[in-house]
Short mmCIF file of C-alpha atoms in Angstrom, two decimals:
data_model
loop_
_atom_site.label_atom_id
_atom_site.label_comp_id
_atom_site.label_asym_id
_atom_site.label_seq_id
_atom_site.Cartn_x
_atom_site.Cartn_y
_atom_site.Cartn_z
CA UNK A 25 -19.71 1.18 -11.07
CA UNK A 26 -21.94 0.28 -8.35
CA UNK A 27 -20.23 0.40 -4.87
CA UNK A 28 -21.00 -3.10 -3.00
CA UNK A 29 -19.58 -4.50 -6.91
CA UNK A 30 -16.43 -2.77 -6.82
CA UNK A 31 -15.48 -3.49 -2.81
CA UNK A 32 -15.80 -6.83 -3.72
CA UNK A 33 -13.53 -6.59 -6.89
CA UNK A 34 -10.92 -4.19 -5.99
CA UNK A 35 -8.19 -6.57 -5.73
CA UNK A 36 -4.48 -6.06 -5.95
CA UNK A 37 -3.20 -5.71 -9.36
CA UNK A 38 0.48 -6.16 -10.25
CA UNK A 39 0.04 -6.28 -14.11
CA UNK A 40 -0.51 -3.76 -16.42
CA UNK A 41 -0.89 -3.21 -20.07
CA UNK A 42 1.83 -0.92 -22.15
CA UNK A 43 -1.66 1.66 -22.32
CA UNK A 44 -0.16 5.08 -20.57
CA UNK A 45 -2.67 6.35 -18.17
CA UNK A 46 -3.69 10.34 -19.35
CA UNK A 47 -3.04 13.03 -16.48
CA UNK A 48 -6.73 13.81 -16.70
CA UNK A 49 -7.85 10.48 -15.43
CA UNK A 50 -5.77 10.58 -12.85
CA UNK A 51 -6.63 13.97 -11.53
CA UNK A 52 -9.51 12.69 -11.53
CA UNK A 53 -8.82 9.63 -9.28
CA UNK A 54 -7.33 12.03 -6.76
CA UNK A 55 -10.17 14.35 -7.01
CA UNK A 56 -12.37 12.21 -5.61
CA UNK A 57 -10.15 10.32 -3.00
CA UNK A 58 -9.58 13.76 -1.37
CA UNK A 59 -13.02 13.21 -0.42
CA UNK A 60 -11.63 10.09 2.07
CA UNK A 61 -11.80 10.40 5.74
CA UNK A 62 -9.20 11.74 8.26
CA UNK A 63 -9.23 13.16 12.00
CA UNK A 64 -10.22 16.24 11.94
CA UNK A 65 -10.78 16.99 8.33
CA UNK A 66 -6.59 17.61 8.71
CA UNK A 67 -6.06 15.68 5.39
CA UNK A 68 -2.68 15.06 5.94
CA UNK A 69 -1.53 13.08 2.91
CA UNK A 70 0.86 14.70 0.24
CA UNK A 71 1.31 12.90 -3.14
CA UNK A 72 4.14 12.89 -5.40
CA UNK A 73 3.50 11.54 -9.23
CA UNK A 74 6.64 10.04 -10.01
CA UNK A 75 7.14 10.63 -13.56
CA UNK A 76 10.98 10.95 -14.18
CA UNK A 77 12.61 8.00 -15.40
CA UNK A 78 15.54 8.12 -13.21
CA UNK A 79 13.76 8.59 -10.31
CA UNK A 80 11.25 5.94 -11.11
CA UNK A 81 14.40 3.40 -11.72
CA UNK A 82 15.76 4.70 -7.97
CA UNK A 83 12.53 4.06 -6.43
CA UNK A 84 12.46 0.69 -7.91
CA UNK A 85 15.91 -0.04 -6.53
CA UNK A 86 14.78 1.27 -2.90
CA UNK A 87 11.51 -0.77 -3.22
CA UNK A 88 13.58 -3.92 -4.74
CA UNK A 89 15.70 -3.84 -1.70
CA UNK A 90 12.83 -4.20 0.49
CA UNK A 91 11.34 -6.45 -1.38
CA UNK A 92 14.34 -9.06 -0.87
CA UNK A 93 14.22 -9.05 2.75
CA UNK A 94 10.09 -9.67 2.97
CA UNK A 95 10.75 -12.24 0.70
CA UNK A 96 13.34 -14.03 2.52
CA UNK A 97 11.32 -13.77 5.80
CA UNK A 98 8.49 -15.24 4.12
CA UNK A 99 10.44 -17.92 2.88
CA UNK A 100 11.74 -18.40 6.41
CA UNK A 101 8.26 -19.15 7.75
CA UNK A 102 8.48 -15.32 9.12
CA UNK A 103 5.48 -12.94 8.76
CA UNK A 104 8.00 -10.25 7.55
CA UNK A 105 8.28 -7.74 10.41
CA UNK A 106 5.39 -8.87 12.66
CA UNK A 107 5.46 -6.70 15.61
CA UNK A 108 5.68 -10.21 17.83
CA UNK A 109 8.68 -11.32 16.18
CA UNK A 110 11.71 -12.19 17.61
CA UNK A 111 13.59 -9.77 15.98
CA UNK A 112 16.84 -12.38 16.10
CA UNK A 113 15.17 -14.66 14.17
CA UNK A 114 14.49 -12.26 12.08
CA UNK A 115 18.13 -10.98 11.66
CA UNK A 116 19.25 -14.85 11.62
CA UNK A 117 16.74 -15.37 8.38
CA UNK A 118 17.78 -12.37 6.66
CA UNK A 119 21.46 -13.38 6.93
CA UNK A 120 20.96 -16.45 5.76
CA UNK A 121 19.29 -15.32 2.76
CA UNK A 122 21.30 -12.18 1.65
CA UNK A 123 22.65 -13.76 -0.79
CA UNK A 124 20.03 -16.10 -2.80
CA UNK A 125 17.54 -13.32 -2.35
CA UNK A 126 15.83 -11.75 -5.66
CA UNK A 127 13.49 -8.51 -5.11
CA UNK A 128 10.71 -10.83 -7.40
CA UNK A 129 9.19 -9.96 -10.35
CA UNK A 130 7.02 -6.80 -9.32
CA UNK A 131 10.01 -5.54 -7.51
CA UNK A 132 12.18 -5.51 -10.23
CA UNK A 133 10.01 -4.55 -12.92
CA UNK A 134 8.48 -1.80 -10.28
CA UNK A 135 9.41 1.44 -12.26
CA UNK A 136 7.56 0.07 -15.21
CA UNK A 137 3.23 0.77 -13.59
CA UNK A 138 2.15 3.47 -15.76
CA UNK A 139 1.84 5.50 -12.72
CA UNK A 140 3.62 5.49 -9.34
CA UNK A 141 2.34 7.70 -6.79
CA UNK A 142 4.69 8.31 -3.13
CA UNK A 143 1.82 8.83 -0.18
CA UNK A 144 3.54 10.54 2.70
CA UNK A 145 1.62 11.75 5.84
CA UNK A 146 2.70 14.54 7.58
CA UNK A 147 2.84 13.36 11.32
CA UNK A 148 2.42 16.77 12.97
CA UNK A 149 -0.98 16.16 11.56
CA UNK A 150 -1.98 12.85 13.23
CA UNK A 151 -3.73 11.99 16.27
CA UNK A 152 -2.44 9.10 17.21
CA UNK A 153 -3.98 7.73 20.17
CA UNK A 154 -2.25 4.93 20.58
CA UNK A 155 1.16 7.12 20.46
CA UNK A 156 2.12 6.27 24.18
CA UNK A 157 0.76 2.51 25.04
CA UNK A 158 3.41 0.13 25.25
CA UNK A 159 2.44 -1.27 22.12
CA UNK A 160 2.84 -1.10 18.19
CA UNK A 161 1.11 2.15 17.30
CA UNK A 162 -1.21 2.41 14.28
CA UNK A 163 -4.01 4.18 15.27
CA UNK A 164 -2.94 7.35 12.96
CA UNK A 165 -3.00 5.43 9.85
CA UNK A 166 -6.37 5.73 10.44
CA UNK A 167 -5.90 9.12 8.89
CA UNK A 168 -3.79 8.08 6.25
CA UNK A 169 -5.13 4.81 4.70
CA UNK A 170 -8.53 5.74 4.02
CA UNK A 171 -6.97 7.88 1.36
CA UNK A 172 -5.13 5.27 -0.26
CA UNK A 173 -7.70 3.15 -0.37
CA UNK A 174 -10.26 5.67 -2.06
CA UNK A 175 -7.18 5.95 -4.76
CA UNK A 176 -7.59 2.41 -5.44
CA UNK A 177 -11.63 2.72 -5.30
CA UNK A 178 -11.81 5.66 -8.06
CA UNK A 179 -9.08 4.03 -10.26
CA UNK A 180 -11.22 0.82 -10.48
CA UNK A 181 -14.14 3.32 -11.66
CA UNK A 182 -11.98 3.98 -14.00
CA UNK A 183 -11.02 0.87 -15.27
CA UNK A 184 -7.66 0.84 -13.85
CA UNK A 185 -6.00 -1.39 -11.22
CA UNK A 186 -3.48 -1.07 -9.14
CA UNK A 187 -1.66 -1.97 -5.69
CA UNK A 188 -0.97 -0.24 -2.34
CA UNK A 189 2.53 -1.15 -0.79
CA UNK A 190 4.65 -0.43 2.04
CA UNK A 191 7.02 -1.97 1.20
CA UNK A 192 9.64 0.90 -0.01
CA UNK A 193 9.08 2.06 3.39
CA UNK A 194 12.31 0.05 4.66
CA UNK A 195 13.99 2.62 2.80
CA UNK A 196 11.95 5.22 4.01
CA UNK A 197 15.25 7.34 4.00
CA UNK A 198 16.38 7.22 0.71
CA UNK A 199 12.72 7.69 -0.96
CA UNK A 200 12.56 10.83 1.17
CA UNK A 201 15.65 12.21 -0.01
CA UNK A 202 14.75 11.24 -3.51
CA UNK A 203 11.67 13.26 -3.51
CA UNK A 204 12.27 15.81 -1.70
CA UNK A 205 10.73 14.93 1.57
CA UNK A 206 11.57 16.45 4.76
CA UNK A 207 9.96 15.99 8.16
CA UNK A 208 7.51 15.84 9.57
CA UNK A 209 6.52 13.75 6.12
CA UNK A 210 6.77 9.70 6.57
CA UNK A 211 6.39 7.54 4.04
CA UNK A 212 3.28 6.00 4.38
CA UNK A 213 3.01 3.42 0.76
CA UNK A 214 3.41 3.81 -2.57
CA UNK A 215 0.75 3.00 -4.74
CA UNK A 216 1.20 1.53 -8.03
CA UNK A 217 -1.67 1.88 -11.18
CA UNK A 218 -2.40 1.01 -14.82
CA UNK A 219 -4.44 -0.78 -16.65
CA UNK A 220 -4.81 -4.30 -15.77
CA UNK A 221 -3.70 -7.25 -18.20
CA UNK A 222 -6.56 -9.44 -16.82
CA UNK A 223 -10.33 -8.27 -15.92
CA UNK A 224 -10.93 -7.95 -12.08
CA UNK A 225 -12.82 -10.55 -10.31
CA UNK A 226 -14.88 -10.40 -7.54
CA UNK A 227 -12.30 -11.69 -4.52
CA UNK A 228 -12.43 -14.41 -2.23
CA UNK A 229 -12.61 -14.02 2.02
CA UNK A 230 -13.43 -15.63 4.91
CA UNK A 231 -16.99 -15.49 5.81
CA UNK A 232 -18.07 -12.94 8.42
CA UNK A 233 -18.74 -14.99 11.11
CA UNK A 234 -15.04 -15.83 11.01
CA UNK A 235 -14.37 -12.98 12.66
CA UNK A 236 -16.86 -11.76 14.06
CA UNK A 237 -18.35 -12.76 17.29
CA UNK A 238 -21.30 -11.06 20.06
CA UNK A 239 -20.29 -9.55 23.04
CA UNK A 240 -16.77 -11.02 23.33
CA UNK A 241 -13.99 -12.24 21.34
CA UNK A 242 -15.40 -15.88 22.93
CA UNK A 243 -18.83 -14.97 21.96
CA UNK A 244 -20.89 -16.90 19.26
CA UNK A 245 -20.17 -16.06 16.13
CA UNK A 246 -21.72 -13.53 14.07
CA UNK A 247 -23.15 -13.76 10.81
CA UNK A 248 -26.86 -14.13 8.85
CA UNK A 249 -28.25 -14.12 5.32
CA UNK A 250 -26.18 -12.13 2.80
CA UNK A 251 -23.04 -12.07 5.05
CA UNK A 252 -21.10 -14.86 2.85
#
């Protein structure tokens, strides 16, 4: 597939078919997203293929839980855990939702993707810059993501889909105990494949010059021929 085609068709996919995806296909997604970017060449993701069907239906239960609480944020009018929240709000929202909340579809049909694949990144291995400004710190993902995101690159060469979440990360805990994860290893998403029910379509954004401006963040906007 040609590259600038599947950036702008890689979309999240949250339906797949009953097809089982063959080991050999996805070695081969992972062989090439080893290829992705990190500081210092450390490569400091670790996958685990979830395959056992208890341990899929915990991680569903873990990832359902979460997915309860982002839903009754959103519902709130809450970007679920913005790092400017007030976190009261947040508490008050999530109390008065505990108990209309469902986990959603996806959530509770989670252990169902052909394949599930836990992404932890062992933090002795990040730089992260950002570490000590009195700020939210994310600059190690930086490390971490590109990885992911290659996963969900080489399965759409592969005519698969998928979808990169965080979301069981709430429970960070509990999926680290069920797999077998011990520090320095965080949970970094979990990323969900199979082959799509509907054919990908190129996605929709906001134009470039949007967000992107010259020479300041009050600067004219950016953006010529082609950048639609």
């Amino acid at each position: 597939m040609e590259l600038t085609e599947a950036l702008r068709s890689t979309g999240a996919v949250r339906d797949f078919t009953d097809q089982p995806v063959d080991d050999t296909v996805l070695a081969r997604v992972l062989d090439t997203a080893r290829f992705a970017p990190s500081g210092a060449n450390a490569q400091a993701w670790r996958v685990v293929v979830v395959k056992d069907p208890v341990r899929r239906r915990e991680l569903r239960d873990l990832y359902r839980s979460g997915s309860r609480d982002y839903l009754t944020l959103s519902m709130a009018g809450l970007r679920p855990w913005a790092p400017t929240n007030d976190r009261d709000a947040e508490a008050a929202a999530l109390r008065a939702g505990a108990d209309t909340a469902t986990g959603g579809g996806f959530a509770d049909r989670f252990d169902q993707a052909p394949v599930l694949l836990a992404v932890f990144a062992d933090l002795s291995q990040l730089a992260a810059v950002d570490r000590d400004l009195d700020r939210y710190s994310f600059a190690g993902g930086a490390s971490i993501y590109p990885f992911a995101w290659s996963v969900l690159l080489a399965a759409r060469a592969e005519g698969l889909g998928g979808v990169l979440t965080t979301i069981a990360i709430r429970e960070e805990a509990g999926v680290k105990a069920l797999l077998g994860a011990a520090d320095p290893l965080a949970l970094a998403a979990v990323i969900a494949l199979g082959y799509p029910v509907r054919a990908p379509r190129r996605l929709t954004r906001a134009p470039v010059a949007s967000f992107a401006t010259v020479d300041s963040l009050d600067g004219p906007a950016f953006g010529g021929p082609g950048a639609g």
